[in-house]
């Protein structure tokens, strides 16, 4: 066959299955696809083993029943549905609850070393929203253990790993996937991948917000690419804010302060010294659920009773230095070393930090296929599993369960194709042109300045508490930002140029931010992580409805679709009274 | 209090690139950065990117000392940029930020660390003694040793500082402290079935080249006692296995426990 012109111009690679993203979800997917004997490529924008998954602390949820023998998939299923405020894709929640324990056993077989019980089994700890002690963990670095185990398994599975390559466009032939294009961060050169099936496992969107626990990689690339390629997304209004992230000093802004600080007796106060939680949840006070605490903090700040740097005070020092050092050794050391904040001596300044994206690309529960044939999605980039609110620990297990399923789904699809799909020269040309544009403008906007403005906007108007007027203003301002982004100019060469990288990523962040704002405006109720002060409480219609997002040319189309109804046996489980 | 200002001398330069004809170059550039309370050096690098040099290349991910991406040398010392507080540095003289010396330069503060990934991939993988994990009985005591090593965030600061790699460039013969830690973590894994790790540590990873200077331990941000807990015990295992005739006989008749 004659070579296409792009093949002579650019570096090209061909695989059966291509996985974009090497966090827990992508690695697990690649291992599965490779174990079925197909040729697999795994691409990530940073070095292998550095993905966001490495930051997860608390643990991974699986109803193994090692500590509480009564636990089982049914309780885990019910907890997940309750946590998600009944908006979950029930089939995903069911598969997740049934399969996560097997995925943990498998990790152990691959060499993971979890903390142990006295009987020599994997230790499990309690966490908000889980009826039983369910989170398997390794101290406070569970994510590191998971990613290292998968990484070591992966490098011996014959997977081709492409590190520090950023994918920017998905490519299609006749409506089905045919590959993708991106650039090497190091050289700035384009690289093209041809594949029968592509799995997106690129994570979340947190970098669109000012205060976030997320790493630089969370620029919504997967959401943006899938949208531009014509895939449907759902429920993007549901963004989880963890109530206690550091707001000050800058060196630790966004850093997560674990729930254990409040568990050990930490007190939340406003600038008047008042324990304001008594106004919203006098019974549980500081130990109320994540969404309630986050909203209460937000209210104090908005009403002018915040701390000097826009948070509230969290103080554990009254427990005495010895107690604090014994119970919270990691936290104590980290804050002292990093930020010169001695939590045995005085309060921290904390506020809600953007943490997790519940919404995402619509997938089929069993195969993880999106609405584009040959395109699959798993992990944080996929939507549905967690409904309106995710329980702690349910993400790491989600990565393993649906990473594996996406791998299997992609293999089955790829095996069903008679021939390798073809990449269109014109698509390559268009993508390459788009990538070079920021270099061609002599005088234009600074990408860092636009990013900063976007973060301010999302934080203040599309943040934790929303209202029609502000959302509309935000949408107007987003249009202005989009206009400015079209006029970005970058300086320097193409080699490892962060300004250019950001210029390209901004496109995706702007798309995802618009999705969040539009869906938030449409959903006239408050549910889980989405709060409208002008529409308090649940609404029956919205309780059965997913938000949908599709591209129609340049226009973003927001719609609604009816939530899949649970079969009766699952319904009985979900609505069963908690013991 | 008037805002303090720090002067940075940051290495700017790039490797030669045959394809585009770029020649290797590099020099230190001066940048002024206002110092805020609680600032770390990575914040200063971000400030420089935002204000003066948008193309300044620096790796980072978590900004919480968890991923090991942001390794560099600050005033000549291997450090994580995100963990180095500004108020722990003297501000009356310029703060010098350079890329890791032991690995080839890519650009500015970014180096090519791919050699480490090759070393890792060459290590024989974990092989469980028993496939059915429900049958495992592994206690906290059995795992403490390997868990210390499994905290490694692969920042490669220990690789950077080790003189065998840094000054003698023996990447051909010595895998470096990071992989001594990894080999120890596998050899001390209570359920690992392989018995060729000690041989690998001696013959492939070149443990004999380490002369226990402990520089690696000093820079490890995870406080792993690399030398005392990983390298020395592995050296002892090498001695047992290769040079101790009594142990050899005992092992031969299955009396010496490996783990
Ligand atoms: C501080 C913190 C603590 C947490 N603790 C817990 C916990 O205790 N338990 C729990 O269950 N969950 C926890 N979470 C959530 C959980 O860690 C994440 O949701 C999860 O790790 C996401 O995994 P992933 O595989 O989907 O994506 P990631 O691990 O983020 O991986 C994304 C991958 O995609 C790649 N990528 C992205 N864009 C591109 C592109 N354009 N081209 C190429 N590659 C790309 C990245 O390089 C990366 O390899 C925590 C999150 C945070 C922030
Ligand atoms: S102790 Fe050994 S491995 Fe560590 S720095 Fe010294 S020579 Fe290198
Ligand atoms: S052993 Fe320590 S210094 Fe070496 S790579 Fe691991 S964390 Fe870094
Ligand atoms: S950015 Fe992750 S260790 Fe510094």
mmCIF file with all atom_site columns, C-alpha atoms in Angstrom, chain A residues 113 138 141 144-145, chain B residues 143-153 178 181-182 184-185 188 217 220 222-230 233:
data_model
loop_
_atom_site.group_PDB
_atom_site.id
_atom_site.type_symbol
_atom_site.label_atom_id
_atom_site.label_alt_id
_atom_site.label_comp_id
_atom_site.label_asym_id
_atom_site.label_entity_id
_atom_site.label_seq_id
_atom_site.pdbx_PDB_ins_code
_atom_site.Cartn_x
_atom_site.Cartn_y
_atom_site.Cartn_z
_atom_site.occupancy
_atom_site.B_iso_or_equiv
_atom_site.pdbx_formal_charge
_atom_site.auth_seq_id
_atom_site.auth_comp_id
_atom_site.auth_asym_id
_atom_site.auth_atom_id
_atom_site.pdbx_PDB_model_num
ATOM 1  C CA . UNK A 1 113 ? 1.902  -4.913 50.093 1.00 0.00 ? 113 UNK A CA 1
ATOM 2  C CA . UNK A 1 138 ? -0.963 1.338  52.932 1.00 0.00 ? 138 UNK A CA 1
ATOM 3  C CA . UNK A 1 141 ? 0.207  6.364  50.474 1.00 0.00 ? 141 UNK A CA 1
ATOM 4  C CA . UNK A 1 144 ? 1.666  5.056  45.363 1.00 0.00 ? 144 UNK A CA 1
ATOM 5  C CA . UNK A 1 145 ? 1.437  1.359  46.166 1.00 0.00 ? 145 UNK A CA 1
ATOM 6  C CA . UNK B 2 143 ? 5.963  -6.496 55.699 1.00 0.00 ? 143 UNK B CA 1
ATOM 7  C CA . UNK B 2 144 ? 7.556  -3.624 57.631 1.00 0.00 ? 144 UNK B CA 1
ATOM 8  C CA . UNK B 2 145 ? 10.890 -4.012 55.908 1.00 0.00 ? 145 UNK B CA 1
ATOM 9  C CA . UNK B 2 146 ? 9.626  -4.129 52.349 1.00 0.00 ? 146 UNK B CA 1
ATOM 10 C CA . UNK B 2 147 ? 7.101  -1.363 53.108 1.00 0.00 ? 147 UNK B CA 1
ATOM 11 C CA . UNK B 2 148 ? 9.909  1.041  53.951 1.00 0.00 ? 148 UNK B CA 1
ATOM 12 C CA . UNK B 2 149 ? 11.369 0.493  50.502 1.00 0.00 ? 149 UNK B CA 1
ATOM 13 C CA . UNK B 2 150 ? 8.024  0.668  48.756 1.00 0.00 ? 150 UNK B CA 1
ATOM 14 C CA . UNK B 2 151 ? 7.636  4.283  49.910 1.00 0.00 ? 151 UNK B CA 1
ATOM 15 C CA . UNK B 2 152 ? 10.159 5.255  47.223 1.00 0.00 ? 152 UNK B CA 1
ATOM 16 C CA . UNK B 2 153 ? 8.735  7.976  44.971 1.00 0.00 ? 153 UNK B CA 1
ATOM 17 C CA . UNK B 2 178 ? 17.236 3.387  43.850 1.00 0.00 ? 178 UNK B CA 1
ATOM 18 C CA . UNK B 2 181 ? 16.146 -0.382 47.266 1.00 0.00 ? 181 UNK B CA 1
ATOM 19 C CA . UNK B 2 182 ? 13.898 -2.008 44.734 1.00 0.00 ? 182 UNK B CA 1
ATOM 20 C CA . UNK B 2 184 ? 15.744 -5.303 48.517 1.00 0.00 ? 184 UNK B CA 1
ATOM 21 C CA . UNK B 2 185 ? 11.998 -4.661 48.475 1.00 0.00 ? 185 UNK B CA 1
ATOM 22 C CA . UNK B 2 188 ? 12.372 -9.051 51.447 1.00 0.00 ? 188 UNK B CA 1
ATOM 23 C CA . UNK B 2 217 ? 20.475 8.067  52.396 1.00 0.00 ? 217 UNK B CA 1
ATOM 24 C CA . UNK B 2 220 ? 16.200 10.624 50.246 1.00 0.00 ? 220 UNK B CA 1
ATOM 25 C CA . UNK B 2 222 ? 11.169 9.642  51.947 1.00 0.00 ? 222 UNK B CA 1
ATOM 26 C CA . UNK B 2 223 ? 13.743 9.023  54.689 1.00 0.00 ? 223 UNK B CA 1
ATOM 27 C CA . UNK B 2 224 ? 14.435 5.532  53.446 1.00 0.00 ? 224 UNK B CA 1
ATOM 28 C CA . UNK B 2 225 ? 17.558 4.240  55.155 1.00 0.00 ? 225 UNK B CA 1
ATOM 29 C CA . UNK B 2 226 ? 18.939 3.191  51.804 1.00 0.00 ? 226 UNK B CA 1
ATOM 30 C CA . UNK B 2 227 ? 22.378 2.169  52.943 1.00 0.00 ? 227 UNK B CA 1
ATOM 31 C CA . UNK B 2 228 ? 21.671 0.658  56.343 1.00 0.00 ? 228 UNK B CA 1
ATOM 32 C CA . UNK B 2 229 ? 18.420 -1.088 55.581 1.00 0.00 ? 229 UNK B CA 1
ATOM 33 C CA . UNK B 2 230 ? 18.687 -1.987 51.902 1.00 0.00 ? 230 UNK B CA 1
ATOM 34 C CA . UNK B 2 233 ? 21.658 -6.340 54.150 1.00 0.00 ? 233 UNK B CA 1
#
